Short mmCIF file of C-alpha atoms in Angstrom, two decimals:
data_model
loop_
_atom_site.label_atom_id
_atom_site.label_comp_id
_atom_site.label_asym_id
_atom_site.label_seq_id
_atom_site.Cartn_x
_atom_site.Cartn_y
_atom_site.Cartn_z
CA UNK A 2 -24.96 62.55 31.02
CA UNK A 3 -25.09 62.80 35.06
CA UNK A 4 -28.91 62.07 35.15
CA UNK A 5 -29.43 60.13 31.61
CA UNK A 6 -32.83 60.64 30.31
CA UNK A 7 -33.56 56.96 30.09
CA UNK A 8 -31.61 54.39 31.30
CA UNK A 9 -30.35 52.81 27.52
CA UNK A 10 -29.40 56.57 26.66
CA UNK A 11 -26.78 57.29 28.78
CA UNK A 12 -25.03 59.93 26.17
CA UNK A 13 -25.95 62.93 24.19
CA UNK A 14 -24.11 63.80 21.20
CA UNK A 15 -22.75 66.85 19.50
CA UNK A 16 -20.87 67.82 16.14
CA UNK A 17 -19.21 70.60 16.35
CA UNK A 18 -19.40 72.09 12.38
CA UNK A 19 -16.68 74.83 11.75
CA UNK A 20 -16.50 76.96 8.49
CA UNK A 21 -14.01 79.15 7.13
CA UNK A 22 -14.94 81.60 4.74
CA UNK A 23 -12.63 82.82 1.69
CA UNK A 24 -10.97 85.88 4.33
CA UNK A 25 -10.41 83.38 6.70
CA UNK A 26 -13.06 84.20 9.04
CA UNK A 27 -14.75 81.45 11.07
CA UNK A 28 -17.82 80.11 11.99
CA UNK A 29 -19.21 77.46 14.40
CA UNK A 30 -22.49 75.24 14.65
CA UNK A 31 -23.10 72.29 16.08
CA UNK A 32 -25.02 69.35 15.01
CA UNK A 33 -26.76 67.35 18.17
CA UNK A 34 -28.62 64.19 18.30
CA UNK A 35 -29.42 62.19 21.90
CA UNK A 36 -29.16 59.00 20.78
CA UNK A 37 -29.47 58.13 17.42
CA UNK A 38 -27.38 58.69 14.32
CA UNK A 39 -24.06 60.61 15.44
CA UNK A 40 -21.71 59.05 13.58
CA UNK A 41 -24.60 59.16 10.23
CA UNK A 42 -24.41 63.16 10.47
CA UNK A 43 -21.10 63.45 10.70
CA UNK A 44 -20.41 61.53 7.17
CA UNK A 45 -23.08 63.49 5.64
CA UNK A 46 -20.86 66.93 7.19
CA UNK A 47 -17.77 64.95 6.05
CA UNK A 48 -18.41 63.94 2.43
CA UNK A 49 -21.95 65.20 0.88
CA UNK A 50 -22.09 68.43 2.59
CA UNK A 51 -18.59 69.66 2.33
CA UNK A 52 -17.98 68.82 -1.19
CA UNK A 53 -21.50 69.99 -2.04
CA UNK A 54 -20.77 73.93 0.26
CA UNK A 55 -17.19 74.97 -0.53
CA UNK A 56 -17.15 78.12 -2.61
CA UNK A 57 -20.94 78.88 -2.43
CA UNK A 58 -22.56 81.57 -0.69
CA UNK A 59 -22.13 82.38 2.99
CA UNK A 60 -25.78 83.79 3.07
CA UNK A 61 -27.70 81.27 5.43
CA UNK A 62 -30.43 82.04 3.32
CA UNK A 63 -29.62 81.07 -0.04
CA UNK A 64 -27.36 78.01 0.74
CA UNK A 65 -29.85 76.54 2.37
CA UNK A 66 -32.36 75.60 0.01
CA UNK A 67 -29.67 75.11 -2.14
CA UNK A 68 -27.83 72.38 0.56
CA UNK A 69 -31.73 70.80 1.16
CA UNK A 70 -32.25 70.48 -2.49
CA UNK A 71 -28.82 68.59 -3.10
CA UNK A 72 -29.55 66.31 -0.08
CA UNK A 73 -33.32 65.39 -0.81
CA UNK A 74 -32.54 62.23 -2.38
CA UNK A 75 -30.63 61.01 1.36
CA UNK A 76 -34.16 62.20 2.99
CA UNK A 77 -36.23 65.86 3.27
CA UNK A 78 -35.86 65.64 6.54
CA UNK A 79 -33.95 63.67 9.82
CA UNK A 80 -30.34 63.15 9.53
CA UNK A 81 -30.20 65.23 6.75
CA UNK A 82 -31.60 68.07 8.38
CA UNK A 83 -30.21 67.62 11.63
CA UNK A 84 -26.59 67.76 9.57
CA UNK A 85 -27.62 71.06 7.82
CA UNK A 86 -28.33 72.53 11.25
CA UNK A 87 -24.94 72.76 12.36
CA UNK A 88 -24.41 74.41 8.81
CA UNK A 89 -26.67 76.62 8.99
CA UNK A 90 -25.99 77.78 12.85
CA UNK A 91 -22.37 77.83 12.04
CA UNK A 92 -23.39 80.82 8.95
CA UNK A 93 -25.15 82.14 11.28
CA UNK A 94 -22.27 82.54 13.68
CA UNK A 95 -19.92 83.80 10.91
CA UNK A 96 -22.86 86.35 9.48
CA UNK A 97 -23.06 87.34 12.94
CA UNK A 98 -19.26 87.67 13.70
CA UNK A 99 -18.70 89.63 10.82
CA UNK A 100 -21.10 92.47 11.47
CA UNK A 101 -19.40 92.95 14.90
CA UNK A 102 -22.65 91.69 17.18
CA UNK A 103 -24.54 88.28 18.29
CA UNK A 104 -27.35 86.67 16.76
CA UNK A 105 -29.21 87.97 19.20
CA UNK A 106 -28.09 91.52 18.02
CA UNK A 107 -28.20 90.51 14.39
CA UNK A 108 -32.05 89.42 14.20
CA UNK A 109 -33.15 92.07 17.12
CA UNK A 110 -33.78 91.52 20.28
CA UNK A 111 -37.49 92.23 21.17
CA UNK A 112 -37.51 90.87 25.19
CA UNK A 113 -34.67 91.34 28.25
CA UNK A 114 -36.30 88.24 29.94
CA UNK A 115 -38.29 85.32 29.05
CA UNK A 116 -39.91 82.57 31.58
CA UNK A 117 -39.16 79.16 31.30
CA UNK A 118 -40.77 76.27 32.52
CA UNK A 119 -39.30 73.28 34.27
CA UNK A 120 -38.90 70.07 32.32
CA UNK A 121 -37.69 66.16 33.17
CA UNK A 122 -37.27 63.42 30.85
CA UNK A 123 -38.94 61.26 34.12
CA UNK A 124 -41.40 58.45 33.08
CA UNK A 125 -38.65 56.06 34.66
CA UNK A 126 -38.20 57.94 37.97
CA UNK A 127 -39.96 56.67 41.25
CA UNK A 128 -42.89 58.67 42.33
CA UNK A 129 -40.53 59.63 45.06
CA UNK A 130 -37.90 60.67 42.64
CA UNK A 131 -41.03 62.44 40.54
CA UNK A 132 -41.87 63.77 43.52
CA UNK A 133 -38.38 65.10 44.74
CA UNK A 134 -38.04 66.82 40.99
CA UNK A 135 -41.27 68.88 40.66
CA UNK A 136 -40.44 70.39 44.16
CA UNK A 137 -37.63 71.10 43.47
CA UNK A 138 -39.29 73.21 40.65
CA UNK A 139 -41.47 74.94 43.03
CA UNK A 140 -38.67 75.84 44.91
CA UNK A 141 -37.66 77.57 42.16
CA UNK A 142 -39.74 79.53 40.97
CA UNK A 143 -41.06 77.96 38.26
CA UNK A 144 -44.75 79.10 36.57
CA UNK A 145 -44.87 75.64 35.15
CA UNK A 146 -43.69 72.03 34.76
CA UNK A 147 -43.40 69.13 32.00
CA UNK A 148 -43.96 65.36 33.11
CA UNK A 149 -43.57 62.51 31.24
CA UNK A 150 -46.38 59.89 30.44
CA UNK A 151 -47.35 57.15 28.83
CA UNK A 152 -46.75 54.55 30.69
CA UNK A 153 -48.31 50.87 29.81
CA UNK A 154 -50.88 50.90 32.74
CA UNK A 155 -52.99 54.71 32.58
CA UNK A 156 -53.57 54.01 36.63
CA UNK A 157 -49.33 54.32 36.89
CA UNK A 158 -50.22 57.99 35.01
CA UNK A 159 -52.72 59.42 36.74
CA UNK A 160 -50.74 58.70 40.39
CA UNK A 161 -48.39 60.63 39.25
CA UNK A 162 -50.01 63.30 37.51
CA UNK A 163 -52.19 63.59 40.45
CA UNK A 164 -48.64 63.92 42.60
CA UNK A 165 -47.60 66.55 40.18
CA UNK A 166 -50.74 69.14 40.25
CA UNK A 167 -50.88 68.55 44.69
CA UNK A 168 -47.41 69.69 44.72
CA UNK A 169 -48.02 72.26 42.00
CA UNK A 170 -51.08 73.64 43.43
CA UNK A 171 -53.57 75.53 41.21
CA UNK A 172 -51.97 78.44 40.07
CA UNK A 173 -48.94 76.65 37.78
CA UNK A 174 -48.98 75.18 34.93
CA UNK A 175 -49.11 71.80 34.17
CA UNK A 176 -47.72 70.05 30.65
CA UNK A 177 -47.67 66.50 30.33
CA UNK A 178 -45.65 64.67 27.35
CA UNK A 179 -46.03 61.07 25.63
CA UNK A 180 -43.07 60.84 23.87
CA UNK A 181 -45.75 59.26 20.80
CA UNK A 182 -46.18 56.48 23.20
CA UNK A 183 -49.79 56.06 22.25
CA UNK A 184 -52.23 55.02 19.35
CA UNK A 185 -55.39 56.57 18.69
CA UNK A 186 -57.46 55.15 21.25
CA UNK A 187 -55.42 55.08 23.78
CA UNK A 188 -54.82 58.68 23.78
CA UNK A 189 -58.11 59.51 23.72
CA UNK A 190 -58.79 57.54 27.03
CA UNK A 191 -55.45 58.95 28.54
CA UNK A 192 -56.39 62.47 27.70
CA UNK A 193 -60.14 62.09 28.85
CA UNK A 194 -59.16 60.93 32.05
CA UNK A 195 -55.68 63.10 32.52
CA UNK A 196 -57.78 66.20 31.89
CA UNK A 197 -59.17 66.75 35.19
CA UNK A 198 -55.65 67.74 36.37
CA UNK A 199 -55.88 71.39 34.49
CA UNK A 200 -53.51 70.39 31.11
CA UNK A 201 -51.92 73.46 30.18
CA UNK A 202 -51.06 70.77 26.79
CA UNK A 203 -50.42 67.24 25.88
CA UNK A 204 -47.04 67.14 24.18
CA UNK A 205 -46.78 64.14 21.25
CA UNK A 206 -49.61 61.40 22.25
CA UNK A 207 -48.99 59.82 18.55
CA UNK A 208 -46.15 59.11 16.22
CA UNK A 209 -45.14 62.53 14.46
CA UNK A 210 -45.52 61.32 11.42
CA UNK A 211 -49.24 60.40 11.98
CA UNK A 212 -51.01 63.37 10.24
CA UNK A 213 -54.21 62.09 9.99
CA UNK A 214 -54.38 60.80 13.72
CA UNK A 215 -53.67 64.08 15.38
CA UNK A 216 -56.32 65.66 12.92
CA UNK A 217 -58.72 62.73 14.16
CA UNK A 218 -57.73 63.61 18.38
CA UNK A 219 -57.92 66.94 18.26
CA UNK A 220 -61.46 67.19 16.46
CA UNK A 221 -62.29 64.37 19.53
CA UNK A 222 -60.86 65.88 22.42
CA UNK A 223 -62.26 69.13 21.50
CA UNK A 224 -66.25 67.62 21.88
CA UNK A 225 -65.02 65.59 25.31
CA UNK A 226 -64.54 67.58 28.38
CA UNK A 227 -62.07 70.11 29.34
CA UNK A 228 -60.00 71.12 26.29
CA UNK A 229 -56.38 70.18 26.62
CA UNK A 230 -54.45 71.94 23.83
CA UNK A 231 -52.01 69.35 21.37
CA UNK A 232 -48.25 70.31 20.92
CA UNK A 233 -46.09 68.63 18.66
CA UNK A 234 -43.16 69.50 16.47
CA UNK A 235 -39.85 68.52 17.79
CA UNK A 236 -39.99 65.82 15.72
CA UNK A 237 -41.13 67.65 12.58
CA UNK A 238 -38.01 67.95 10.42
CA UNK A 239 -39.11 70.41 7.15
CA UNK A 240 -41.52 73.55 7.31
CA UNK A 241 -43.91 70.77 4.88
CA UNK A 242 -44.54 68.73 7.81
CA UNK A 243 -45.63 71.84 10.10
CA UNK A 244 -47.63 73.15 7.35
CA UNK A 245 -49.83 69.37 6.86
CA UNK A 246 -50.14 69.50 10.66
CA UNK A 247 -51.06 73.20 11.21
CA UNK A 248 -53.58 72.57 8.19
CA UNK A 249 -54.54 69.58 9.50
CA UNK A 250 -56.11 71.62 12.88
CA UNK A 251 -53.54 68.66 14.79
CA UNK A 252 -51.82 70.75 16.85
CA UNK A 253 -52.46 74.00 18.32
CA UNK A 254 -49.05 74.71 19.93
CA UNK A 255 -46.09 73.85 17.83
CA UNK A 256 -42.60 73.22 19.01
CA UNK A 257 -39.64 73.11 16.69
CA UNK A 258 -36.02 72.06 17.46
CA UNK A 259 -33.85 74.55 15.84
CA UNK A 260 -31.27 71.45 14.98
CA UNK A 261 -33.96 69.23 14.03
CA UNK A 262 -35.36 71.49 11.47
CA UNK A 263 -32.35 72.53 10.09
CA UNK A 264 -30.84 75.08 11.85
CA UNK A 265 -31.90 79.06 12.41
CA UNK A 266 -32.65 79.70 8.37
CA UNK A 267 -35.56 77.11 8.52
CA UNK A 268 -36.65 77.79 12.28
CA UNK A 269 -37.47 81.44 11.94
CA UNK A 270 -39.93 80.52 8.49
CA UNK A 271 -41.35 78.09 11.04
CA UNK A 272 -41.93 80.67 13.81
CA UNK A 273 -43.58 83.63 11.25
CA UNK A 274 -45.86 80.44 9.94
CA UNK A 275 -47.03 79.75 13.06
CA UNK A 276 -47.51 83.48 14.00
CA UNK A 277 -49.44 83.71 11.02
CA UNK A 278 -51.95 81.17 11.60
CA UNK A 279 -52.23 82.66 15.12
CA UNK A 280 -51.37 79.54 16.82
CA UNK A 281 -48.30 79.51 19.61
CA UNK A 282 -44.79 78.53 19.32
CA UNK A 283 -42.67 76.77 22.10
CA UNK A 284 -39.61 75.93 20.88
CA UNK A 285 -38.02 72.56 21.88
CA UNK A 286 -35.23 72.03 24.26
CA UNK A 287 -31.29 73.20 24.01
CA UNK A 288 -32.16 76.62 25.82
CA UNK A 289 -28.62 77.60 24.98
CA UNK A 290 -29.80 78.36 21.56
CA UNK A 291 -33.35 78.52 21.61
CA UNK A 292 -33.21 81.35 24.31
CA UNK A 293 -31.31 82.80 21.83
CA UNK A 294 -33.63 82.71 19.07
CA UNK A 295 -36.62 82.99 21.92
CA UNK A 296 -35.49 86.91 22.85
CA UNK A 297 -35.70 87.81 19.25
CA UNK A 298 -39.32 86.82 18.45
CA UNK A 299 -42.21 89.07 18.36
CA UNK A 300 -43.99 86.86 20.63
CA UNK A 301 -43.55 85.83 24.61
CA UNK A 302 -42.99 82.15 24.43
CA UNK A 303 -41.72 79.90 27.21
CA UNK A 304 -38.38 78.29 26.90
CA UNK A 305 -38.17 75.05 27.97
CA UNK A 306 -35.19 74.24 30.70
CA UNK A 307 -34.67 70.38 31.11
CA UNK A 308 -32.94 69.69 34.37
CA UNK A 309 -29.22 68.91 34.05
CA UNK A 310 -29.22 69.44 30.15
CA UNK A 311 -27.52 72.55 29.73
CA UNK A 312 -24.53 72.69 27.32
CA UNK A 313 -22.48 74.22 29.74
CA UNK A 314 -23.31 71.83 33.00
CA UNK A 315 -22.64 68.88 30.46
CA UNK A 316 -19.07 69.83 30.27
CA UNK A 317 -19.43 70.47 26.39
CA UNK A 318 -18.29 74.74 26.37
CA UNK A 319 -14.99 75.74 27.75
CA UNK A 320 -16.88 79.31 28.46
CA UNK A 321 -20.10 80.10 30.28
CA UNK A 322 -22.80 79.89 27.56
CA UNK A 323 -24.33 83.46 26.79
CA UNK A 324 -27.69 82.18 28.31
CA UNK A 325 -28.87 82.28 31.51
CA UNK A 326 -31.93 81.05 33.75
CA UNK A 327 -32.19 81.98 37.35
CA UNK A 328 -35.27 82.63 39.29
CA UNK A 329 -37.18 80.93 36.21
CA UNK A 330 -36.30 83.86 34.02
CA UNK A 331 -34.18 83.48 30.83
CA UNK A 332 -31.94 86.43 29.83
CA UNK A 333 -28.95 86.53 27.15
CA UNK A 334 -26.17 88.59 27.34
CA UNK A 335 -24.34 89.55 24.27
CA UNK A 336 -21.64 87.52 22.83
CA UNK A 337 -20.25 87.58 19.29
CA UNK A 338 -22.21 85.29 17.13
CA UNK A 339 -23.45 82.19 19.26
CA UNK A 340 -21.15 83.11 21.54
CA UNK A 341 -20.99 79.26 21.94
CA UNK A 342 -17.06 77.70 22.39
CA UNK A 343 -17.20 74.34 22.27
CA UNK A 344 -14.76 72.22 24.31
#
C-alpha cells in the first residue's frame, strides 16, 4: 500500500475466486483480508471449498447455506466466511452476467448518488499529518469524517479530536473509531469525555466478540451526557452475531463487510435485519463493492471512502472500477456483473 494503514501492515491482500459454470460461463469474486490469513483462505478456496462446490447449484442462495454448513466445523465465521465471500460474489457475478446486466441492475437500483464520508486509518499520524488529512476532506466536500482513537493516554485523544471538529466546524459530521482498543471502563471514560465534540458515533470501543460489554456501554452511555450512538459490525462474521448484538440493544448503527460476512447472499439478510429493527446500516469499507450493494438498498446510507484504498488506485483492476466518488458523491455506472477485472 502507498500510505499503509499501520506501520507493521504494509500490504493488503486479495484472492481473486473464478468459477466456471457447466456452459462455460464465468464468474469472478474476490476474497480480501488486510493482514491476516491470506494464504489460510486460499487453501480453504483450494481444497475444502472446491471439492465441496463443483456440480452444485449456481444459485448464490442455496449454495450458500449449503457451503456454511459443510465448513462449520473449520469455524461459523472468520476465515471461513471471508473464503465463501469470494464464492459467493463470484455467483453473483456469473448470475449477473448471465441475465445480460450488473448487480447493480440485477438487485435494482433504488439511488443515482449516495454521499460518502471521509475515512483514515490515522491513530499513528502526527497531529500535523491528522491535521493535513481532515482538510484535505474539507476541501473536498465531504459531510463527514472518521478518526481513529484509542490511544494509551485519553489526553493524546482528545487533542486530536479537538483538532478534528475546529477544522470541521459545526455543521459536519464527526465519527470517531477504536479499533476495540478499549475495555469496559475505559470506554466509558473515553466516550464521556470525547462527547463534547458532537459524535455523530463511536465505531468498535470493545472487542467484537464482547456481547455482553457493548449491552453494558450502551445502557451507560445512554444515562451520561450527550448520546453518542455505538457502531459495530465489520468484525461480525454470521447474521447470529448481528442478531445477539442488535438484541442485545449494543449497537445502534451496524456495519457489515460484505467479504467478512460472506459475500452479497449473507450481506443483503443482514441489511433487511437491520431495516427491520429500524436501526441504520453503514456498510464497511471496499466502496468498490459496497457502493455497489449501497445504490440498491431501500435506505440512504453513507459509504465509507478510506483515503488511498480504492481497488483501482492500489493497482489491483486492469479497468476503471464501475464506482465512482467525486465531489463526496458515490455513483455506479453499469458494468456486467461486478464489472470488477482484476489484474
Amino acid at each position: 500500500m502507498a500510505r499503509p494503514w499501520v506501520p507493521e501492515a504494509p500490504r493488503m491482500h486479495v484472492i481473486v475466486v473464478e468459477i466456471t459454470d457447466s456452459e462455460g460461463q464465468v464468474g469472478t469474486g474476490f476474497a480480501w483480508t488486510p493482514t491476516i490469513g491470506p494464504k489460510a483462505v486460499k487453501a480453504l478456496l483450494d481444497h475444502d471449498i472446491a471439492r465441496f462446490i463443483v456440480g452444485r447449484s449456481t444459485d448464490p442462495d442455496v449454495l450458500w447455506d449449503e457451503l456454511w454448513c459443510h465448513l462449520h466445523e473449520a469455524g461459523g465465521g472468520g476465515l471461513t466466511t471471508i473464503a465463501m465471500g469470494g464464492v459467493d460474489l463470484a455467483l453473483w457475478d456469473l448470475k449477473a452476467r448471465r441475465a445480460g446486466t450488473g448487480v447493480v441492475g440485477l438487485l435494482g437500483r433504488r439511488h443515482e448518488r449516495l454521499r460518502t464520508y471521509g475515512s483514515g486509518v490515522n491513530l499513528h499520524y502526527s497531529l500535523e499529518e491528522l491535521g493535513e488529512q481532515i482538510q484535505r476532506w474539507v476541501d473536498q466536500g465531504q459531510p463527514a469524517i472518521k478518526m481513529k482513537v484509542g490511544s494509551p493516554d485519553l489526553a493524546r485523544d482528545v487533542e486530536r479530536v479537538k483538532l478534528a471538529r475546529e477544522i470541521l466546524g459545526p455543521d459536519r459530521a464527526l465519527m470517531i473509531d477504536a479499533n476495540q482498543r478499549w475495555d469496559l471502563q475505559a470506554a466509558e471514560r473515553a466516550i464521556a469525555t470525547l462527547a463534547e465534540y458532537d459524535l455523530e458515533w463511536i465505531e468498535e470501543p470493545l472487542r467484537a466478540d464482547d456481547t455482553l460489554g457493548y449491552a453494558v456501554l450502551a445502557r451507560r452511555i445512554s444515562h451520561a451526557g450527550p448520546r453518542v450512538p455505538i457502531a459495530a459490525g465489520e468484525n461480525f462474521h454470521t447474521l447470529f452475531r448481528f442478531r445477539e448484538v442488535i438484541a442485545s440493544g449494543g449497537a445502534q448503527i451496524l456495519q457489515p463487510n460484505i467479504v467478512r460476512v460472506g459475500g452479497i447472499t449473507p450481506f443483503l439478510r443482514i441489511a433487511e435485519l437491520v431495516r427491520a429493527e429500524g436501526l441504520r446500516l453503514a456498510p464497511h469499507l471496499l466502496p468498490d463493492l459496497s457502493g455497489q450493494l449501497a445504490v440498491t438498498l431501500e435506505e440512504e446510507v453513507w459509504v465509507e471512502d478510506v483515503e488511498d484504498a480504492g481497488f483501482h488506485a492500489l493497482g489491483f483492476l486492469t479497468e476503471a472500477s464501475p464506482v465512482s466518488i467525486e465531489d463526496a458523491s458515490l455513483s455506479v455506472h453499469d458494468a456486467p456483473g461486478l464489472g470488477l477485472r482484476f489484474a
